[in-house]
Structures are given as structure tokens and as C-alpha cells.
Amino acid sequence: MIRLGVASHLRIPHESHLKDAVTRAVVCAEIMAVGAQITIGKELVTTDREPGGLQALACEAARERHRLLPQATSAEGGSAYISPGWPSDEECARLAHKLVYEMKYSQADVARIFDMVDSYERPAMWTRQGINRILWEECDGEKYPRYHYREESGAKSRRAGRLHLPGSFFNAMAVLSDERAEAAAKRFDADLVEPHHLILPVDPRHPDRGLAGLLRAVMDHGFFRTLYVTSPDAVFSTPTQRRVVYDLALFRGVQVLEDGTRIDAVDDNPRYNRLLREGTELFAALWARGNATIVEESRSLAHARKTAARLRSQKFSLRGIAARLNAEAMPTPSGNGAWSASAIKKLLGSERDADRCGRGDRTRQP
């Protein structure tokens, strides 16, 4: 709820709901890292000001994870994205589906939630019927679910290791540092029984292909087998950044080598290691959950074309068809969630082109 922008405060009735001090610190840190508040019993939790305290360390690590791997924007997240501001009916429909089918709220409850927090201008207040409209469609008197839910990365994305990720068949080495580091990595690779397919230098200060790009590849794709680092003081801006990057890599089954020495634990203190790993596991689970999306099998562009053609045959104007598709929160080719008469004209034109191509293919068959 907090990550979806629906709530901004989590209240936990009693300390007993949390396992111990480490788990408490990790959960509180994750909540505060996204700008929300958490109360345990009657205590509003704040960052521990004591240097080296569990809560302070957990908050520092959580902030660094979110800084390196921020929540996807509309352009980056595509169909998986739900914005806190809900600028389109399409995103409202996605959030309604998550709340009803994943979190098991009633449609009336979802309507009340939407009416309280929806900042997008609409002609009327949200109602249960409005939620029902964007979750179901009706055809020939029968109702069908408009959405089919799947997790884009699947439950496997919560697992440690990389063998379940799509690029795990490809073994690449990422080298963090300068040209000297790349030369050292190549010498190391040449002595291996099974060398890497590719050695890829990564500039930690590059705006697009720096640490953030490396970690996205580590989390989502799995084609890195090794992370090779020389001169960590020159690569990482803080000790916390080093710990977070290494632990995210180790969690995904990537071996970490620092100046030729294998790193299996990022801190000498076992309790701090556990604090970091629990934070990584929670972040990875939420990262996978953030990648969960809805498959609009009945709301694809093909379905939009079919609906538009049917309405056109019933003498609907282009504006009327656009209004109908907007009312159904039908996805648009541009992704902005708003149909126009010109967009409908282009959509119907692409359907005629597809029909002509199909007829041409059939005439060429023996």
C-alpha cells in the first residue's frame, strides 16, 4: 500500500509482531526510505542518531539501495508501472486490480480508498460500480474479467542466485574501476578453467551505465557471473555503498572479487552481515513485487482495434469510439492512456492494412 502511494503511515500494534531487533531495524528502514512513517505501539520510529546503531545502519543501507535502484518511472516501467499520482484511467485500473485481487480488498473499500487519495480530476466521486467497470467487461450479456494477473518476474525472482534469471546461460564479468583493473581482470580470466564469455568494464560514475545500470542487470537479467573490483575506495563513494553493491551481487549468486581476493561476506561483524542480508532480501522481494504486472489479454491493441471496428460498423463517430475506449481504460499505443479521434483513425487504418496483408498472403499460397 505504501509503495503504491495509497498509504503513508504504517502502524504495528506491538513489538512482538517483529522477530527481533535486526528485523525491526530492517522493516523500519525500508518504510522510512520511501518517505513514509512507521509507528510501533505508540512510538514513532525515527533514524537512530547513535553512530553504528542498528537502525542507523539499516536506514543508511536502505536509502542507498533506493538511490541506486529507484522505483521505475512511467517511461521505464511500462505496463508494470503505477504512479502515485495516477495520471490516467489505465493506471487507476491497474491499482484497482492489485487491491482487489492481490490484496483482497472489496470493491467498495477500493472505491473509498480511491476517493480519499485520488488527486486526478474526475467528473464524479469513485463508487463500487466505477471500480467494477474497470475490472470487468461485458459481451453479449455476459461478464468477463478484463485482466489476467501474472508476476512478470515470477516468484522465482525472490530467490537468491541467478540460475532462474533469463540471461543466466551467458557468463559475463563486470569490471569496476579503470583500464588497469580491466587488464588485471583479463589476467585473472585467462587462468580460469571456464573463462567468461565477455569482460565488460563499468564506469561507476557514468550516468546511464554506472552502478545503477550494473545492479539492474544483476537483479533482473543474470548474465553477470563475476564482479571484479580494484581500488574500492576510488570506486565507491561510501563504505555503505560498497556493502550494498556487494551484497546485492552476492544475493544474486554473483561472485565478488576485490583486488583478486574473493569476498563472501561484506562485514566482519556477523550481526551487521545479517542486517544487510535481511535488508537485501526484503528489497529484492519488493523489487520483484514492483515488477508484477497485469496481462490485458482482452485489452490488447488487437482487442482495441476489434472494438473500434465493431463500434465503427455501428456508425459510432471517431470521437465516440475514443470516448468508449477511454471509458474502458483501454491501453494506448503511446502509453499515455488517452484516446483521441486521430488515434482511432490510425488504429482503424492499421487494421485495414493488416487485413490487406493477410489477404495477400492467402492469395500467394499454392
C-alpha positions in Angstrom: 0.0 0.0 0.0 2.8 2.4 0.9 4.8 1.6 -2.3 1.7 2.1 -4.3 1.2 5.6 -2.9 -2.1 4.8 -1.2 -0.8 5.0 2.4 1.9 7.0 4.0 2.0 5.6 7.6 2.3 2.0 8.9 1.2 1.2 12.4 2.3 -2.0 14.1 0.4 -2.7 17.3 3.3 -4.3 19.3 7.0 -5.1 19.1 6.1 -8.8 19.2 4.9 -8.6 15.6 8.6 -8.2 14.6 11.0 -11.0 15.1 13.9 -9.2 16.8 16.0 -6.0 16.8 17.5 -6.7 13.3 14.2 -7.4 11.6 12.7 -4.4 13.3 15.5 -2.2 12.1 15.2 -3.5 8.5 11.4 -3.1 8.3 11.5 0.4 9.7 14.4 1.4 7.4 12.5 0.2 4.3 9.4 2.2 5.3 11.3 5.4 6.0 13.5 5.0 2.9 10.4 5.7 0.7 9.4 8.8 2.7 6.7 7.1 4.9 6.4 6.8 8.6 6.1 3.8 10.9 4.7 3.6 14.5 5.3 0.6 16.7 2.9 0.6 19.6 2.8 4.3 20.5 6.3 5.1 19.4 7.0 6.9 16.1 10.2 5.3 14.8 13.0 7.7 13.7 16.5 7.2 12.4 18.9 6.1 15.2 21.3 9.0 15.8 23.8 6.8 17.5 26.7 6.1 15.1 26.9 2.4 14.4 23.4 1.7 15.8 21.3 -1.0 14.1 18.6 1.4 13.0 21.1 4.0 11.7 23.0 1.3 9.7 19.7 -0.2 8.3 18.4 3.2 7.2 21.7 4.1 5.6 21.7 0.9 3.6 18.0 1.2 2.6 18.5 4.7 1.4 21.5 3.6 -0.7 19.5 0.7 -2.3 16.7 3.1 -3.3 19.2 5.7 -4.6 21.0 3.1 -6.7 17.8 1.3 -7.8 15.0 3.8 -7.7 11.4 2.9 -8.4 10.7 2.8 -12.1 9.3 5.9 -13.8 6.4 5.7 -16.3 8.8 5.5 -19.3 11.0 2.8 -17.7 8.3 0.7 -16.1 5.9 0.4 -19.0 3.0 -1.8 -18.2 4.3 -2.6 -14.7 4.3 1.0 -13.5 1.7 2.5 -11.2 2.3 6.2 -10.5 1.5 7.7 -7.1 -0.4 10.5 -8.9 -2.4 8.1 -11.2 -2.4 10.5 -14.2 -4.5 8.1 -16.4 -7.5 5.7 -16.1 -5.2 2.9 -17.2 -3.1 3.3 -14.1 -6.2 3.5 -11.8 -7.3 0.2 -13.4 -4.0 -1.4 -12.6 -4.1 -0.3 -9.0 -7.7 -1.4 -8.6 -6.8 -4.8 -9.8 -3.9 -5.1 -7.4 -6.0 -4.0 -4.4 -9.0 -6.3 -5.3 -7.3 -9.5 -6.5 -3.9 -9.3 -4.8 -4.6 -7.6 -1.5 -8.2 -8.9 -1.3 -10.0 -5.5 -0.6 -13.7 -5.3 -1.6 -14.6 -3.1 -4.5 -16.4 -0.8 -2.0 -13.3 -0.5 0.1 -11.2 0.2 -3.1 -13.7 2.9 -4.1 -13.3 4.6 -0.7 -9.5 4.4 -0.9 -9.5 5.9 -4.4 -11.9 8.7 -3.4 -9.7 9.6 -0.5 -6.3 9.7 -2.3 -7.0 10.2 -6.0 -5.7 13.6 -7.0 -6.7 13.3 -10.7 -9.7 15.4 -11.7 -12.7 13.3 -12.5 -16.3 14.1 -13.2 -17.7 12.2 -10.2 -16.6 10.5 -7.0 -15.4 6.9 -7.1 -18.0 4.3 -6.4 -18.1 0.5 -6.2 -19.7 0.5 -9.7 -16.9 2.6 -11.0 -14.3 0.0 -9.7 -16.4 -2.8 -11.1 -16.5 -1.1 -14.5 -12.7 -1.0 -14.9 -12.2 -4.6 -13.6 -14.8 -6.4 -15.8 -16.1 -6.2 -19.4 -19.5 -7.2 -20.7 -20.1 -9.0 -24.0 -23.5 -10.4 -25.2 -24.9 -10.1 -21.7 -22.0 -12.0 -20.0 -19.3 -10.5 -17.8 -15.6 -11.4 -18.2 -12.6 -10.4 -16.2 -10.8 -7.6 -18.0 -7.4 -8.5 -16.5 -5.3 -11.6 -16.0 -2.7 -11.1 -13.3 0.8 -12.5 -13.5 4.1 -11.6 -12.0 6.4 -10.5 -14.8 9.5 -11.9 -13.0 7.6 -14.6 -11.2 8.0 -15.9 -7.6 11.4 -17.2 -8.7 12.7 -13.6 -8.7 12.7 -13.6 -4.9 15.2 -16.4 -4.8 18.8 -15.9 -4.2 21.1 -16.9 -7.1 20.9 -16.1 -10.8 20.2 -19.5 -12.5 16.5 -18.8 -12.7 17.1 -15.4 -14.5 16.7 -15.1 -18.3 20.4 -14.4 -19.0 22.0 -17.0 -16.7 23.2 -19.0 -19.7 25.6 -16.2 -20.5 28.6 -15.7 -18.2 30.0 -12.2 -18.2 32.4 -10.4 -15.9 31.8 -6.8 -14.8 34.9 -4.8 -14.0 34.5 -1.8 -11.8 37.4 0.7 -12.0 39.8 1.9 -14.7 41.9 0.4 -17.5 44.4 -1.1 -15.0 41.5 -3.0 -13.4 40.4 -4.4 -16.8 43.9 -5.7 -17.5 44.0 -7.4 -14.1 40.6 -8.9 -14.7 41.7 -10.3 -18.1 44.8 -11.9 -16.5 42.5 -13.5 -13.9 40.1 -14.7 -16.5 42.9 -16.3 -18.6 43.8 -18.6 -15.7 40.2 -19.9 -15.3 39.2 -23.4 -16.4 36.0 -21.8 -17.8 36.7 -18.3 -18.9 33.9 -15.7 -19.1 32.2 -15.1 -22.4 32.7 -11.3 -22.1 34.6 -8.9 -19.8 32.7 -5.7 -19.6 34.2 -2.5 -18.0 31.7 -0.4 -15.9 32.4 3.2 -15.2 30.8 3.8 -11.7 30.3 7.4 -12.5 28.6 7.0 -15.8 25.0 8.4 -15.7 23.5 5.6 -17.7 25.9 2.6 -17.5 27.3 3.1 -14.0 26.4 1.3 -10.7 22.7 1.6 -11.2 22.8 0.0 -14.7 25.0 -2.7 -13.4 22.7 -3.5 -10.4 19.6 -3.5 -12.7 21.3 -6.1 -14.8 22.3 -8.1 -11.8 18.8 -8.1 -10.3 16.8 -8.7 -13.5 18.9 -10.5 -16.1 21.5 -12.7 -14.5 24.2 -12.7 -17.2 26.9 -11.5 -14.8 28.8 -14.3 -13.2 31.6 -12.2 -11.6 32.0 -8.7 -10.3 35.7 -7.7 -10.3 36.7 -4.6 -8.4 40.1 -2.9 -7.9 40.7 0.1 -5.7 37.3 0.1 -3.9 38.0 3.4 -2.2 38.1 5.0 -5.7 35.0 3.1 -7.0 32.5 3.6 -4.1 31.5 6.9 -2.6 30.9 5.5 0.9 31.6 2.2 2.8 27.8 1.6 2.8 27.6 1.8 -1.0 30.3 -0.9 -1.2 28.4 -3.1 1.2 25.1 -2.7 -0.6 26.5 -3.3 -4.0 28.5 -6.4 -2.9 25.5 -7.9 -1.0 23.1 -7.4 -3.9 25.6 -9.1 -6.2 26.2 -12.0 -3.7 22.4 -12.4 -3.2 22.0 -12.9 -6.9 24.7 -15.5 -7.0 27.4 -13.3 -8.5 30.9 -13.9 -7.2 32.7 -10.8 -6.0 36.5 -10.3 -6.3 38.2 -7.3 -4.7 41.8 -6.8 -5.8 41.9 -10.5 -6.6 40.5 -11.7 -3.3 37.1 -13.4 -3.2 34.5 -11.6 -0.9 32.0 -13.9 0.7 30.8 -11.5 3.5 30.8 -7.7 3.3 31.4 -7.1 7.0 33.5 -8.6 9.8 30.5 -8.3 12.2 28.1 -11.2 11.7 25.2 -9.2 13.1 25.8 -6.4 10.5 26.0 -9.0 7.8 22.6 -10.3 8.8 21.2 -6.8 8.9 22.5 -6.2 5.4 21.3 -9.5 4.0 17.8 -9.2 5.5 17.6 -5.7 4.0 18.7 -7.1 0.7 16.1 -9.9 0.8 13.3 -7.5 1.7 14.3 -5.1 -1.1 14.6 -7.9 -3.6 11.1 -9.2 -2.7 9.6 -5.7 -3.1 11.6 -5.2 -6.3 10.0 -8.4 -7.8 6.6 -7.3 -6.5 7.1 -3.9 -8.2 7.7 -5.8 -11.4 4.4 -7.5 -11.1 2.1 -6.5 -13.9 -1.3 -7.2 -15.4 -1.7 -9.0 -18.7 -4.6 -7.4 -20.5 -5.4 -10.2 -22.9 -8.8 -8.7 -23.6 -7.4 -5.2 -23.6 -4.5 -5.5 -26.0 -4.2 -3.3 -29.1 -5.6 -6.1 -31.1 -8.7 -6.0 -28.9 -8.8 -2.2 -29.1 -8.8 -2.5 -33.0 -11.5 -5.1 -32.9 -13.7 -3.0 -30.5 -13.1 0.1 -32.6 -14.1 -1.7 -35.8 -17.2 -3.0 -34.2 -18.2 0.4 -33.0 -17.4 1.9 -36.4 -19.7 -0.6 -38.1 -22.4 0.6 -35.7 -22.0 4.1 -37.0 -20.1 5.5 -34.0 -18.0 8.6 -34.8 -14.3 8.6 -34.2 -14.8 10.8 -31.2 -17.4 8.4 -29.9 -15.1 5.4 -30.3 -12.3 7.3 -28.5 -14.7 8.1 -25.6 -15.7 4.4 -25.3 -12.1 3.2 -25.2 -11.2 5.9 -22.7 -14.1 4.8 -20.5 -12.8 1.2 -20.6 -9.3 2.5 -19.7 -8.0 0.7 -22.9 -4.2 0.9 -23.2 -3.0 3.3 -25.9 0.0 2.8 -28.4 1.7 5.8 -26.9 1.2 4.7 -23.3 -0.4 8.0 -22.2 -3.8 6.4 -21.5 -5.8 8.9 -23.6 -7.5 8.0 -26.9 -8.3 10.7 -29.5 -10.2 10.8 -32.8 -6.8 10.8 -34.7 -5.5 7.9 -32.7 -8.7 5.9 -33.5 -8.3 6.8 -37.2 -4.7 5.5 -37.2 -5.8 2.4 -35.2 -8.5 1.5 -37.8 -6.1 2.2 -40.6 -3.6 -0.3 -39.2 -6.4 -2.9 -39.0 -7.2 -2.4 -42.7 -3.5 -2.7 -43.6 -3.3 -6.0 -41.6 -6.4 -7.3 -43.4 -4.9 -6.5 -46.8 -1.6 -8.2 -45.9 -3.5 -11.3 -44.7 -5.5 -11.5 -47.9 -2.3 -11.1 -50.0 -0.6 -13.9 -48.1 -3.5 -16.2 -48.7 -3.6 -15.5 -52.5 0.1 -16.4 -52.8 -0.3 -19.7 -51.2 -0.3 -22.7 -53.5 
